[in-house]
Short mmCIF file of C-alpha atoms in Angstrom, two decimals:
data_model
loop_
_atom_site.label_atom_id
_atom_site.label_comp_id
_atom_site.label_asym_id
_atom_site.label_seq_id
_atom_site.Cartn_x
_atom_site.Cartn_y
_atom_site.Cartn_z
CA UNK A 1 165.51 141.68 123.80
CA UNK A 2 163.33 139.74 126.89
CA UNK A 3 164.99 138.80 129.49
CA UNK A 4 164.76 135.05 130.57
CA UNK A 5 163.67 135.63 134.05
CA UNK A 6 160.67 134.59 134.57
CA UNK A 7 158.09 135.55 138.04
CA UNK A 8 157.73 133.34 140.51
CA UNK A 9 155.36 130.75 139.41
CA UNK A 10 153.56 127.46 139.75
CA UNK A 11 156.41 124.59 139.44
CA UNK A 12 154.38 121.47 138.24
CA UNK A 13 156.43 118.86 139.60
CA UNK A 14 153.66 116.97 141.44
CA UNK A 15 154.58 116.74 145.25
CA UNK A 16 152.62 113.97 147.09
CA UNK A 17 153.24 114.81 151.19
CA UNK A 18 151.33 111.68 151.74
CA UNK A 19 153.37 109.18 149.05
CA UNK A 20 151.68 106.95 146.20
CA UNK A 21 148.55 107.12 147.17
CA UNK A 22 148.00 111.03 147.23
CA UNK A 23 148.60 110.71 143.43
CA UNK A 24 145.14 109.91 142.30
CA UNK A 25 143.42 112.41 144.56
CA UNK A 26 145.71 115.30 143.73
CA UNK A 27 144.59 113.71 139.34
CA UNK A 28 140.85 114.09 140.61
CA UNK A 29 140.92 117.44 142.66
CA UNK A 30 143.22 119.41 139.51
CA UNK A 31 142.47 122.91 139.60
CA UNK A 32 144.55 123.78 136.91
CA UNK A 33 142.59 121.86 134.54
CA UNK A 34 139.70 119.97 135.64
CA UNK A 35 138.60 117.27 133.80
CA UNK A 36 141.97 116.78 132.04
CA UNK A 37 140.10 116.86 128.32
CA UNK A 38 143.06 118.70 126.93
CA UNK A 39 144.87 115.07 127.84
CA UNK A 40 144.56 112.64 124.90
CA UNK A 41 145.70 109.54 126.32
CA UNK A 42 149.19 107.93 124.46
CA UNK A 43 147.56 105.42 122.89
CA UNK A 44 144.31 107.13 122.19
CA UNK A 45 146.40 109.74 119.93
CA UNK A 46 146.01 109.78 116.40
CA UNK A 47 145.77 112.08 113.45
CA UNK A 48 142.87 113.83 114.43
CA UNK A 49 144.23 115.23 117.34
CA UNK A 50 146.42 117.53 115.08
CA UNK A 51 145.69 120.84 112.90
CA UNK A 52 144.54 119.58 109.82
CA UNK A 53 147.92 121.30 108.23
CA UNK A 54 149.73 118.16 110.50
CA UNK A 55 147.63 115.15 109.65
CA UNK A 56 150.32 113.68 108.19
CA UNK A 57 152.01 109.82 109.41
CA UNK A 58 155.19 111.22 109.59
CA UNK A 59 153.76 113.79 112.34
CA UNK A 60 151.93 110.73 114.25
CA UNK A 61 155.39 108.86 114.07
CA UNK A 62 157.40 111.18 115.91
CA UNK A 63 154.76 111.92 118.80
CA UNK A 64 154.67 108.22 118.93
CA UNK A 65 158.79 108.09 119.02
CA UNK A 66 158.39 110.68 121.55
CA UNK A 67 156.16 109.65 123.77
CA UNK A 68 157.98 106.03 123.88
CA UNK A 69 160.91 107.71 125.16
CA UNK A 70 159.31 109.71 127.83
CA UNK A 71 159.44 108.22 131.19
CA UNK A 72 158.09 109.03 134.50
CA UNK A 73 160.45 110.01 137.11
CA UNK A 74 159.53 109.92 141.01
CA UNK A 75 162.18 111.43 143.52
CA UNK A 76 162.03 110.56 147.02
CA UNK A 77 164.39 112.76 148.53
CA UNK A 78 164.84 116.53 148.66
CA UNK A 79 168.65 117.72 148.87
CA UNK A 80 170.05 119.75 151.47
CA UNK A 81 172.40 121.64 148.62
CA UNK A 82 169.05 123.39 146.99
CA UNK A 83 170.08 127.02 147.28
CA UNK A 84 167.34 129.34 148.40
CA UNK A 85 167.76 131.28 144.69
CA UNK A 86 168.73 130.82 141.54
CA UNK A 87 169.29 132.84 138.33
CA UNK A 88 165.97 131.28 136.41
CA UNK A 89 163.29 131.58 139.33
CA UNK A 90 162.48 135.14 140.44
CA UNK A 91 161.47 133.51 143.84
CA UNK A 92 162.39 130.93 145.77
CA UNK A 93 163.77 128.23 144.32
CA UNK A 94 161.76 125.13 143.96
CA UNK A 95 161.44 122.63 147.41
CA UNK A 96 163.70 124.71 148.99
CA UNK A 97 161.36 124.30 152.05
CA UNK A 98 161.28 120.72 151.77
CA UNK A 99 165.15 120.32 152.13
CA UNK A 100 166.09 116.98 153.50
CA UNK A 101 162.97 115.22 153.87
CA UNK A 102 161.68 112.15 152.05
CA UNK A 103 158.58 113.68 150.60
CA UNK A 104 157.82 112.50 147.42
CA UNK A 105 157.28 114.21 143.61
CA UNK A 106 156.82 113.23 140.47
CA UNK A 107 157.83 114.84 137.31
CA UNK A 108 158.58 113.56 133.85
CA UNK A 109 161.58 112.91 131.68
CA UNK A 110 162.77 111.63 127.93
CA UNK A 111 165.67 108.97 127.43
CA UNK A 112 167.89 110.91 125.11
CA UNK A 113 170.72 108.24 125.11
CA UNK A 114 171.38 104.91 126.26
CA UNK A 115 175.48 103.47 126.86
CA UNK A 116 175.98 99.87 126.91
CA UNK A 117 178.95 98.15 128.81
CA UNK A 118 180.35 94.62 128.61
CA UNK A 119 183.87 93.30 130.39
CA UNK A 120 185.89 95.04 127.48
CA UNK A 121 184.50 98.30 128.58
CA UNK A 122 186.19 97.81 131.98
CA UNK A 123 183.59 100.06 133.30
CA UNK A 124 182.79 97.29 136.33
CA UNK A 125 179.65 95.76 137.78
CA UNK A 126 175.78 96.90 137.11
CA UNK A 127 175.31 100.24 139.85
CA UNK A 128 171.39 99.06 140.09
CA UNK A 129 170.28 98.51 143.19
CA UNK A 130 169.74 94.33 142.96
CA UNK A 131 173.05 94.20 141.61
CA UNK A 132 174.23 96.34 144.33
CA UNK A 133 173.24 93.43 146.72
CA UNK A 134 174.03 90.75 144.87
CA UNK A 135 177.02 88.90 145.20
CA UNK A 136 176.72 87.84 141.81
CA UNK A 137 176.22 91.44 139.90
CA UNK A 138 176.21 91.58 135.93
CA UNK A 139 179.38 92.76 134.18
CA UNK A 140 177.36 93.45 131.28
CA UNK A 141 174.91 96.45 132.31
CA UNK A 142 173.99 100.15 131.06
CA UNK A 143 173.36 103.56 131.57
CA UNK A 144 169.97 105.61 130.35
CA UNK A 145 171.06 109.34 130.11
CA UNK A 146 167.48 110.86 131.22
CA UNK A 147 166.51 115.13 130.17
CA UNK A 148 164.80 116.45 132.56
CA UNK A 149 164.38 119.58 134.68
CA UNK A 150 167.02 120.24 137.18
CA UNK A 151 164.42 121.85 139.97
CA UNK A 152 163.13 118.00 139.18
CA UNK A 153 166.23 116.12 140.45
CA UNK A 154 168.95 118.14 141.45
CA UNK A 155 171.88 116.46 142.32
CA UNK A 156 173.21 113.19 142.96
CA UNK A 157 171.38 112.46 146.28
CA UNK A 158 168.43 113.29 145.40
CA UNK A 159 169.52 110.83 141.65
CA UNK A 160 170.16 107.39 144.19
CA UNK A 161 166.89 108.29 146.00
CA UNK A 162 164.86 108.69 142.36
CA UNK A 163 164.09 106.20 139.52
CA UNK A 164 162.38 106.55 136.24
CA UNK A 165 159.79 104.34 134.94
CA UNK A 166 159.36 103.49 131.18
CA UNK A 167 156.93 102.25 129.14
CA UNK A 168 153.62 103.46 131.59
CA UNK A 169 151.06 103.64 128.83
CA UNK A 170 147.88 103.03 130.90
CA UNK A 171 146.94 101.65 134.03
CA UNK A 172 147.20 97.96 132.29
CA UNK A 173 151.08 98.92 131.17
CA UNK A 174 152.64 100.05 134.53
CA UNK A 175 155.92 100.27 132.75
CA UNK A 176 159.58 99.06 133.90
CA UNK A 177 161.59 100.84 136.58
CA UNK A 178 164.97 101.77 136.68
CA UNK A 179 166.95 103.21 139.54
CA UNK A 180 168.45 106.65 138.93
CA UNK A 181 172.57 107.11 139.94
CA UNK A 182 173.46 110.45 139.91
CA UNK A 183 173.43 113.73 137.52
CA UNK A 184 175.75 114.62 134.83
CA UNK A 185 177.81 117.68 135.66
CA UNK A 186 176.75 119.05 132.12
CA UNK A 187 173.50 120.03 133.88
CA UNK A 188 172.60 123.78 134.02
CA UNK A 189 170.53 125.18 137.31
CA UNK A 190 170.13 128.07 135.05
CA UNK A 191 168.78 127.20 131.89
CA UNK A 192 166.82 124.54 134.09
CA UNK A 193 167.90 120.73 132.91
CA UNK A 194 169.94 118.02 133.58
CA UNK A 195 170.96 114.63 132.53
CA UNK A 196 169.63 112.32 134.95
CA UNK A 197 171.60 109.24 135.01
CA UNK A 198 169.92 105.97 135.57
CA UNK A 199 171.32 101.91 135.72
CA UNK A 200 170.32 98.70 134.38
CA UNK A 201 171.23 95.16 133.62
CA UNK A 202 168.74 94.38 131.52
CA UNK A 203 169.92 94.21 127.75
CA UNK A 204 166.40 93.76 125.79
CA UNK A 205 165.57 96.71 127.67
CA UNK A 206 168.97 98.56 126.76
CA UNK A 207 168.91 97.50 123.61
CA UNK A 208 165.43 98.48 122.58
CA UNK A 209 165.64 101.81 124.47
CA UNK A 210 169.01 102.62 122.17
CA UNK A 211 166.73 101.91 119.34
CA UNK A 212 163.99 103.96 119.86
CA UNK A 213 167.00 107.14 120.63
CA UNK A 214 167.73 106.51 117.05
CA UNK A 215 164.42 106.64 115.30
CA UNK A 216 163.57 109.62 117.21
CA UNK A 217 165.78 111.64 115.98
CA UNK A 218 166.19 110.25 112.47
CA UNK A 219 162.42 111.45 112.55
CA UNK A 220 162.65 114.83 113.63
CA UNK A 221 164.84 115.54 111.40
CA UNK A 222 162.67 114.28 108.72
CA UNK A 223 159.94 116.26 110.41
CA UNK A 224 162.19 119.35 110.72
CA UNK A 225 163.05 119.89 107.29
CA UNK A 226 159.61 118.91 105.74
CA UNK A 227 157.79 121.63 107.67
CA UNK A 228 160.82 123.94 108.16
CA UNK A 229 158.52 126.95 106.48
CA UNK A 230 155.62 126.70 108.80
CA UNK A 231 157.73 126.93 112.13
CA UNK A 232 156.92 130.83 112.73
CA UNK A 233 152.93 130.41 111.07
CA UNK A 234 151.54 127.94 113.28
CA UNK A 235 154.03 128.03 115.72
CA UNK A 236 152.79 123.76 116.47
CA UNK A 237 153.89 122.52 120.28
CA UNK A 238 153.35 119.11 121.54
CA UNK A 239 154.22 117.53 124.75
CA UNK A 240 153.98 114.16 126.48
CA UNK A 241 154.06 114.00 129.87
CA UNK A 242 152.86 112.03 133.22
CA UNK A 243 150.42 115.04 134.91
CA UNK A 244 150.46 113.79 138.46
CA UNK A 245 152.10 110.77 138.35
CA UNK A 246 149.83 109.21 135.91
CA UNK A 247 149.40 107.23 132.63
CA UNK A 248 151.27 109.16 129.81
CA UNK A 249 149.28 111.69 128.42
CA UNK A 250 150.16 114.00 124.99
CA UNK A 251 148.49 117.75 124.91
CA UNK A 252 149.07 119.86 121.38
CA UNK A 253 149.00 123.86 121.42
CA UNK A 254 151.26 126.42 120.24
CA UNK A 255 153.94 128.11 120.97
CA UNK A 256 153.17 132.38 121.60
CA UNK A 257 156.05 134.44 122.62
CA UNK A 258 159.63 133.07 122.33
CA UNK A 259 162.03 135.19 124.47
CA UNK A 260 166.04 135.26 123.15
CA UNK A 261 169.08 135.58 124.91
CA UNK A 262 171.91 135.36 122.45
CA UNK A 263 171.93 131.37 120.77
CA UNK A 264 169.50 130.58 124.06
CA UNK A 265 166.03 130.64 124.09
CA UNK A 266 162.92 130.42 125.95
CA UNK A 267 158.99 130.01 125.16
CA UNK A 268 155.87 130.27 126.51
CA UNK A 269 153.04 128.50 125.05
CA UNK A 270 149.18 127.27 125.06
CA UNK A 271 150.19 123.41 125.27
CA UNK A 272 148.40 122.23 128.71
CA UNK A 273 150.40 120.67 131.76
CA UNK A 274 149.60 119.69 135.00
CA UNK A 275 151.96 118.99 137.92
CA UNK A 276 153.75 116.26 137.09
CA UNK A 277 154.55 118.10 133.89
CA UNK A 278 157.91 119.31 135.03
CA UNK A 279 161.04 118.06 132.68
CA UNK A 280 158.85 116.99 129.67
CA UNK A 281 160.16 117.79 126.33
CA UNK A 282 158.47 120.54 124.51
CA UNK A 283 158.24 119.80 121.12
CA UNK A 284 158.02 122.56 118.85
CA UNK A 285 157.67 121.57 115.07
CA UNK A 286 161.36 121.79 113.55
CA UNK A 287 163.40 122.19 117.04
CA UNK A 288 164.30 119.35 118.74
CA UNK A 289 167.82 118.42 119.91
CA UNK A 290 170.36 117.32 122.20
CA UNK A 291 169.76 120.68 124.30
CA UNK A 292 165.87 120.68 123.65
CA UNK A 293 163.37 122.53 125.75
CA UNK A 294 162.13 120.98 128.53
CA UNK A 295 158.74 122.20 131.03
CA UNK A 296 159.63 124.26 133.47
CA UNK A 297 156.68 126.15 135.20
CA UNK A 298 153.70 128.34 134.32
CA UNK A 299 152.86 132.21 135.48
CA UNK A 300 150.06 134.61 134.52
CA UNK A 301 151.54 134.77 131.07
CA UNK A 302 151.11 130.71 130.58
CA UNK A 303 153.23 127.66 130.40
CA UNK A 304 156.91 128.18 129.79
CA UNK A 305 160.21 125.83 129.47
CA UNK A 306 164.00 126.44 130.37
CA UNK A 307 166.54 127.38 128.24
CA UNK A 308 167.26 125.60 125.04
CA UNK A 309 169.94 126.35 121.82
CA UNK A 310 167.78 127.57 119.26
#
């Protein structure tokens, strides 16, 4: 049985010393893949973009379900509480170096639930920042429970300096953005993600974002037990994710060496990230769930996620 400890390697949450604008530059200059063709822009995506086995609308649905729910998440702060090691990085742990400083990174993330609260709730006022200042704040507001990685956003003050934004197709779709509030304590340093909490008031949003949750995973399911017998042939990975801080972008690959430790699990796989990959969901045909795998890094054996329950 493999251990779960991976070597020291490149973290691909994208870290921009000189803010916003460094994005673009860092998209152009990529060394780890140049040119980005193994990128298939969100709404580019379609059939052909999967092994002929896959060209099925059922398949296209749930990348599309997945890649709604997939958000781009930009932290601003670095906590001082980032130990120097941890059990799932051979090295030293991610940012460590950058402790207490405001430089930015980007990294991605997938709304896995939304909460909704009105006055019955007696869960107070909206925790987003304009309600925050407001001397008016909505009593009817929500919380967006976030996967991502936890070398992403660690803990809660790096969550109030961080904020997600959904719904950044392209460059003509620059999405909506909510501010984050903290992390759930059912986060795991070890098996590397967290539920990163974010606020808002605004119930079309809410409402639509609860939606899509459900259709997700009504489809995967679907997915899951229509191509339940080819999970260990073609071993099918997919992931959507914001590579650099940019436009949403899916990549399809497979998965090649899956590495168990009791009902935990890790993979490595072809799929292509970029920085700015870090916390995307891996999706690996017939696997998704509340605990899914989510990007974690890359070595010299290839991309590879955090722990997950299968």
């Amino acid at each position: 049985m493999e251990t779960l400890q991976r070597k020291s390697g490149l973290v691909p949450a994208e870290i921009c010393y000189g803010g916003e604008a460094d994005l673009h530059k860092h998209c152009i200059g990529c060394k780890k893949n140049p040119g980005h063709v193994n990128f298939i822009p969100v709404n580019d995506f379609n059939l052909g973009h999967l092994p002929s086995r896959y060209r099925d609308v059922i398949m296209l649905e749930v990348i599309k379900a997945l890649s709604a729910l997939t958000v781009l998440i930009k932290v601003k702060y670095t906590s001082l509480e980032r130990p120097k090691s941890a059990p799932c990085f051979s090295g030293q742990y991610p940012f460590y170096n950058t402790r207490g400083s405001d430089v930015l990174r980007t990294g991605t993330g997938r709304v896995r639930r939304v909460f909704k609260y009105t006055e019955r709730h007696n869960k107070g006022t909206c925790q987003c920042g304009k309600c925050q200042h407001s001397d008016t704040p909505s009593k009817v507001w929500g919380v967006i429970c976030v996967v991502t990685a936890t070398h992403l956003v660690f803990d809660d003050s790096e969550a109030t300096q961080a904020n997600c934004v959904v719904g950044f197709d392209d460059n003509k779709s620059p999405g909506v953005s909510l501010d984050g509030w903290m992390v759930h304590d059912w986060s795991d340093i070890k098996g590397d993600w967290c539920l990163f909490i974010c606020v808002s008031c605004d119930l079309k949003l809410l409402n639509e974002l609860d939606k899509m949750c459900q259709h997700f995973d009504v489809l995967w399911r679907k997915v899951r037990d229509k191509y339940r017998r080819f999970v260990e042939e073609d071993k099918l990975t997919v992931i959507v994710s914001h590579p650099h801080g940019c436009s949403k972008q899916v990549s399809v690959g497979q998965w090649t060496h899956k590495h168990k430790r009791r009902v935990w699990s890790k993979y490595t796989y072809t799929t292509c990230t970029c920085p700015g990959s870090s916390g995307a969901t891996v999706y690996m045909l017939g696997y998704v769930g509340w605990l899914a795998h989510l990007h974690s890094g890359s070595d010299s054996e290839g991309n590879y996620c955090g722990e997950g329950l299968w």
